[in-house]
PDB file of C-alpha atoms in Angstrom:
ATOM      1  CA  MET A   1      11.518 -17.160 -11.194  1.00  0.00           C
ATOM      2  CA  SER A   2       8.893 -15.785 -13.149  1.00  0.00           C
ATOM      3  CA  ARG A   3       8.366 -12.246 -13.009  1.00  0.00           C
ATOM      4  CA  THR A   4       4.710 -11.382 -12.777  1.00  0.00           C
ATOM      5  CA  LEU A   5       4.385  -8.164 -10.653  1.00  0.00           C
ATOM      6  CA  LEU A   6       3.614  -5.048 -12.298  1.00  0.00           C
ATOM      7  CA  ILE A   7       4.307  -1.930  -9.975  1.00  0.00           C
ATOM      8  CA  GLN A   8       3.227   1.395 -10.850  1.00  0.00           C
ATOM      9  CA  GLN A   9       4.546   4.268  -9.091  1.00  0.00           C
ATOM     10  CA  TYR A  10       2.959   7.659  -8.972  1.00  0.00           C
ATOM     11  CA  GLU A  11       3.979  11.047  -7.157  1.00  0.00           C
ATOM     12  CA  ILE A  12       0.442  12.289  -5.861  1.00  0.00           C
ATOM     13  CA  GLY A  13      -0.505  14.994  -3.336  1.00  0.00           C
ATOM     14  CA  PRO A  14       1.234  18.542  -1.723  1.00  0.00           C
ATOM     15  CA  LEU A  15       3.747  16.310   0.134  1.00  0.00           C
ATOM     16  CA  ASN A  16       4.622  14.229  -3.148  1.00  0.00           C
ATOM     17  CA  ASN A  17       4.027  10.955  -2.046  1.00  0.00           C
ATOM     18  CA  PHE A  18       4.728   7.822  -3.812  1.00  0.00           C
ATOM     19  CA  LEU A  19       1.722   5.554  -4.317  1.00  0.00           C
ATOM     20  CA  TYR A  20       1.691   2.381  -6.005  1.00  0.00           C
ATOM     21  CA  LEU A  21      -0.449   0.054  -7.942  1.00  0.00           C
ATOM     22  CA  LEU A  22       0.807  -3.626  -7.636  1.00  0.00           C
ATOM     23  CA  GLY A  23      -0.525  -6.244 -10.479  1.00  0.00           C
ATOM     24  CA  ASP A  24      -0.143  -9.724 -10.583  1.00  0.00           C
ATOM     25  CA  THR A  25       0.146  -9.714 -14.447  1.00  0.00           C
ATOM     26  CA  VAL A  26      -1.041 -13.233 -14.731  1.00  0.00           C
ATOM     27  CA  THR A  27      -4.266 -12.854 -13.056  1.00  0.00           C
ATOM     28  CA  LYS A  28      -4.852  -9.242 -13.144  1.00  0.00           C
ATOM     29  CA  GLU A  29      -5.387  -8.716  -9.540  1.00  0.00           C
ATOM     30  CA  MET A  30      -4.187  -5.709  -8.009  1.00  0.00           C
ATOM     31  CA  ALA A  31      -3.460  -4.011  -4.589  1.00  0.00           C
ATOM     32  CA  VAL A  32      -3.270  -0.227  -4.134  1.00  0.00           C
ATOM     33  CA  VAL A  33      -0.316   0.891  -1.547  1.00  0.00           C
ATOM     34  CA  ASP A  34      -1.149   3.739   0.579  1.00  0.00           C
ATOM     35  CA  PRO A  35      -4.367   5.189  -1.159  1.00  0.00           C
ATOM     36  CA  ALA A  36      -4.420   8.912  -0.638  1.00  0.00           C
ATOM     37  CA  TRP A  37      -4.884  12.422  -2.076  1.00  0.00           C
ATOM     38  CA  GLU A  38      -6.347  11.242  -5.347  1.00  0.00           C
ATOM     39  CA  PRO A  39      -8.150   7.738  -4.494  1.00  0.00           C
ATOM     40  CA  ASN A  40     -10.558   8.370  -7.993  1.00  0.00           C
ATOM     41  CA  PHE A  41      -7.471   8.728 -10.189  1.00  0.00           C
ATOM     42  CA  LEU A  42      -5.654   5.218  -8.478  1.00  0.00           C
ATOM     43  CA  CYS A  43      -9.170   3.647  -9.136  1.00  0.00           C
ATOM     44  CA  ASN A  44      -9.819   4.722 -12.713  1.00  0.00           C
ATOM     45  CA  GLU A  45      -5.582   3.908 -13.287  1.00  0.00           C
ATOM     46  CA  ALA A  46      -6.273   0.355 -12.216  1.00  0.00           C
ATOM     47  CA  GLU A  47      -9.666  -0.145 -14.308  1.00  0.00           C
ATOM     48  CA  ARG A  48      -7.650   1.547 -17.371  1.00  0.00           C
ATOM     49  CA  LEU A  49      -4.759  -0.845 -17.021  1.00  0.00           C
ATOM     50  CA  GLY A  50      -7.101  -3.768 -16.993  1.00  0.00           C
ATOM     51  CA  TYR A  51      -6.720  -4.866 -13.461  1.00  0.00           C
ATOM     52  CA  ARG A  52      -9.518  -5.262 -10.601  1.00  0.00           C
ATOM     53  CA  ILE A  53      -8.458  -4.181  -7.234  1.00  0.00           C
ATOM     54  CA  THR A  54      -8.752  -6.879  -4.864  1.00  0.00           C
ATOM     55  CA  LYS A  55      -6.611  -5.487  -1.698  1.00  0.00           C
ATOM     56  CA  ILE A  56      -5.211  -2.678  -0.133  1.00  0.00           C
ATOM     57  CA  PHE A  57      -1.443  -2.701   1.631  1.00  0.00           C
ATOM     58  CA  LEU A  58      -0.669  -0.110   3.951  1.00  0.00           C
ATOM     59  CA  THR A  59       2.871   0.761   4.632  1.00  0.00           C
ATOM     60  CA  HIS A  60       1.449   3.181   7.656  1.00  0.00           C
ATOM     61  CA  ALA A  61      -1.364   5.206   8.833  1.00  0.00           C
ATOM     62  CA  HIS A  62      -0.284   8.693   8.514  1.00  0.00           C
ATOM     63  CA  PRO A  63      -2.858  10.824   7.048  1.00  0.00           C
ATOM     64  CA  ASP A  64      -0.609  11.630   4.071  1.00  0.00           C
ATOM     65  CA  HIS A  65      -0.782   7.494   3.209  1.00  0.00           C
ATOM     66  CA  VAL A  66      -4.593   7.040   4.231  1.00  0.00           C
ATOM     67  CA  ASN A  67      -6.240  10.123   3.508  1.00  0.00           C
ATOM     68  CA  GLY A  68      -8.026   8.486   0.544  1.00  0.00           C
ATOM     69  CA  LEU A  69      -8.779   4.830   2.080  1.00  0.00           C
ATOM     70  CA  ASP A  70     -12.394   5.161   2.465  1.00  0.00           C
ATOM     71  CA  ASP A  71     -13.114   6.302  -0.839  1.00  0.00           C
ATOM     72  CA  VAL A  72     -11.346   3.491  -2.214  1.00  0.00           C
ATOM     73  CA  LEU A  73     -12.991   1.326  -0.178  1.00  0.00           C
ATOM     74  CA  ARG A  74     -16.397   2.819  -1.301  1.00  0.00           C
ATOM     75  CA  ARG A  75     -15.686   1.784  -4.716  1.00  0.00           C
ATOM     76  CA  HIS A  76     -13.723  -1.710  -3.919  1.00  0.00           C
ATOM     77  CA  ASN A  77     -14.633  -3.545  -0.731  1.00  0.00           C
ATOM     78  CA  VAL A  78     -11.529  -5.451  -0.280  1.00  0.00           C
ATOM     79  CA  PRO A  79      -9.275  -6.180   2.842  1.00  0.00           C
ATOM     80  CA  VAL A  80      -6.821  -3.752   4.003  1.00  0.00           C
ATOM     81  CA  TYR A  81      -3.605  -5.297   5.593  1.00  0.00           C
ATOM     82  CA  ILE A  82      -1.784  -3.108   8.094  1.00  0.00           C
ATOM     83  CA  SER A  83       0.602  -3.851  10.613  1.00  0.00           C
ATOM     84  CA  LYS A  84      -0.854  -5.046  14.134  1.00  0.00           C
ATOM     85  CA  HIS A  85       1.298  -2.429  15.338  1.00  0.00           C
ATOM     86  CA  GLU A  86      -0.425   0.343  13.204  1.00  0.00           C
ATOM     87  CA  ALA A  87      -3.989  -0.870  13.114  1.00  0.00           C
ATOM     88  CA  PRO A  88      -4.968   0.985  16.481  1.00  0.00           C
ATOM     89  CA  PHE A  89      -4.420   4.318  14.949  1.00  0.00           C
ATOM     90  CA  LEU A  90      -7.249   3.423  12.039  1.00  0.00           C
ATOM     91  CA  ARG A  91      -9.469   1.303  14.616  1.00  0.00           C
ATOM     92  CA  PRO A  92     -12.659   1.551  14.366  1.00  0.00           C
ATOM     93  CA  LYS A  93     -13.051   4.640  12.141  1.00  0.00           C
ATOM     94  CA  SER A  94     -11.900   2.454   8.861  1.00  0.00           C
ATOM     95  CA  LYS A  95     -13.268  -0.972   8.030  1.00  0.00           C
ATOM     96  CA  ASN A  96     -11.620  -4.057   6.877  1.00  0.00           C
ATOM     97  CA  LEU A  97      -8.619  -3.837   8.106  1.00  0.00           C
ATOM     98  CA  VAL A  98      -6.304  -6.949   8.392  1.00  0.00           C
ATOM     99  CA  ASP A  99      -3.763  -7.367  11.142  1.00  0.00           C
ATOM    100  CA  VAL A 100      -0.302  -8.342   9.973  1.00  0.00           C
ATOM    101  CA  ALA A 101       2.680  -9.238  11.433  1.00  0.00           C
ATOM    102  CA  ASP A 102       6.429  -9.463  10.781  1.00  0.00           C
ATOM    103  CA  LYS A 103       7.367 -12.118   8.326  1.00  0.00           C
ATOM    104  CA  GLU A 104       4.111 -12.898   7.174  1.00  0.00           C
ATOM    105  CA  LYS A 105       3.267 -13.633   3.387  1.00  0.00           C
ATOM    106  CA  LEU A 106       0.725 -11.961   1.471  1.00  0.00           C
ATOM    107  CA  SER A 107      -0.549 -13.035  -1.674  1.00  0.00           C
ATOM    108  CA  LEU A 108      -1.847 -11.151  -4.642  1.00  0.00           C
ATOM    109  CA  GLY A 109      -2.971 -13.955  -7.469  1.00  0.00           C
ATOM    110  CA  HIS A 110       0.327 -15.861  -8.093  1.00  0.00           C
ATOM    111  CA  THR A 111       2.727 -13.087  -6.684  1.00  0.00           C
ATOM    112  CA  THR A 112       3.757 -13.357  -2.942  1.00  0.00           C
ATOM    113  CA  PHE A 113       4.916 -10.461  -0.585  1.00  0.00           C
ATOM    114  CA  ASP A 114       6.942 -10.316   2.534  1.00  0.00           C
ATOM    115  CA  VAL A 115       5.954  -8.426   5.066  1.00  0.00           C
ATOM    116  CA  LEU A 116       8.917  -6.697   6.811  1.00  0.00           C
ATOM    117  CA  HIS A 117       8.166  -4.584  10.311  1.00  0.00           C
ATOM    118  CA  ALA A 118      10.221  -1.455   9.942  1.00  0.00           C
ATOM    119  CA  PRO A 119       9.334   0.717  12.956  1.00  0.00           C
ATOM    120  CA  GLY A 120      10.920   4.021  13.262  1.00  0.00           C
ATOM    121  CA  HIS A 121       8.961   6.268  10.919  1.00  0.00           C
ATOM    122  CA  THR A 122       5.842   4.857  12.888  1.00  0.00           C
ATOM    123  CA  PRO A 123       5.785   1.949  15.385  1.00  0.00           C
ATOM    124  CA  GLY A 124       4.009   0.038  12.663  1.00  0.00           C
ATOM    125  CA  CYS A 125       5.741   1.202   9.575  1.00  0.00           C
ATOM    126  CA  GLN A 126       5.988  -1.913   7.327  1.00  0.00           C
ATOM    127  CA  CYS A 127       7.578  -2.661   3.842  1.00  0.00           C
ATOM    128  CA  PHE A 128       6.388  -5.397   1.281  1.00  0.00           C
ATOM    129  CA  LEU A 129       8.939  -7.523  -0.439  1.00  0.00           C
ATOM    130  CA  ALA A 130       8.151  -9.433  -4.044  1.00  0.00           C
ATOM    131  CA  GLN A 131      10.438 -10.622  -6.387  1.00  0.00           C
ATOM    132  CA  GLY A 132      13.547  -8.464  -5.426  1.00  0.00           C
ATOM    133  CA  ARG A 133      11.586  -5.486  -5.293  1.00  0.00           C
ATOM    134  CA  LEU A 134      10.873  -3.472  -2.096  1.00  0.00           C
ATOM    135  CA  ILE A 135       7.803  -1.077  -1.298  1.00  0.00           C
ATOM    136  CA  CYS A 136       8.772   0.790   1.863  1.00  0.00           C
ATOM    137  CA  GLY A 137       6.819   3.842   2.118  1.00  0.00           C
ATOM    138  CA  ASP A 138       8.303   6.761   4.497  1.00  0.00           C
ATOM    139  CA  VAL A 139      11.065   4.134   5.676  1.00  0.00           C
ATOM    140  CA  LEU A 140      13.637   5.458   2.821  1.00  0.00           C
ATOM    141  CA  PHE A 141      13.102   8.892   1.321  1.00  0.00           C
ATOM    142  CA  ILE A 142      15.018   9.463  -1.868  1.00  0.00           C
ATOM    143  CA  ASP A 143      18.555  10.784  -0.855  1.00  0.00           C
ATOM    144  CA  GLY A 144      17.962   9.908   2.514  1.00  0.00           C
ATOM    145  CA  CYS A 145      16.234   7.894   5.322  1.00  0.00           C
ATOM    146  CA  GLY A 146      12.645   8.698   6.765  1.00  0.00           C
ATOM    147  CA  ARG A 147      11.303  10.815   9.100  1.00  0.00           C
ATOM    148  CA  CYS A 148      11.424   9.512  12.996  1.00  0.00           C
ATOM    149  CA  ASP A 149      10.414  12.231  14.927  1.00  0.00           C
ATOM    150  CA  LEU A 150       6.476  12.218  13.945  1.00  0.00           C
ATOM    151  CA  PRO A 151       4.163  10.361  16.733  1.00  0.00           C
TER     152      PRO A 151
END
């Protein structure tokens, strides 16, 4: 299997969130995962790396994972992939939402991601799996599991 996936992880914001830029190294397409706190940094970083943002993947809709969504969408009018169980929390306020279900496949250039519904932290938490790497949002924390006592 050819490894064409670039993963850039950034710890950003007062809650020490992990945010990600996922890039296909062949097509130079990039997805922003959970755009929050410093959306201009994320957009500028994608450009600095030589990629163009073509998609946004959301693990869930808590404000600390989406508070920069509208700012990124102002700069990049791209689809936003969110669990069908989570979309009602952002609709109709946010634009470009695309509902996805468990086991759907999302593509980013030549890279395919499996969508894995992982309820618990929120009803629509989802993870993205590609090339043996899992982007899991708040389903898993370092040294523990994600919280499940929030709305």
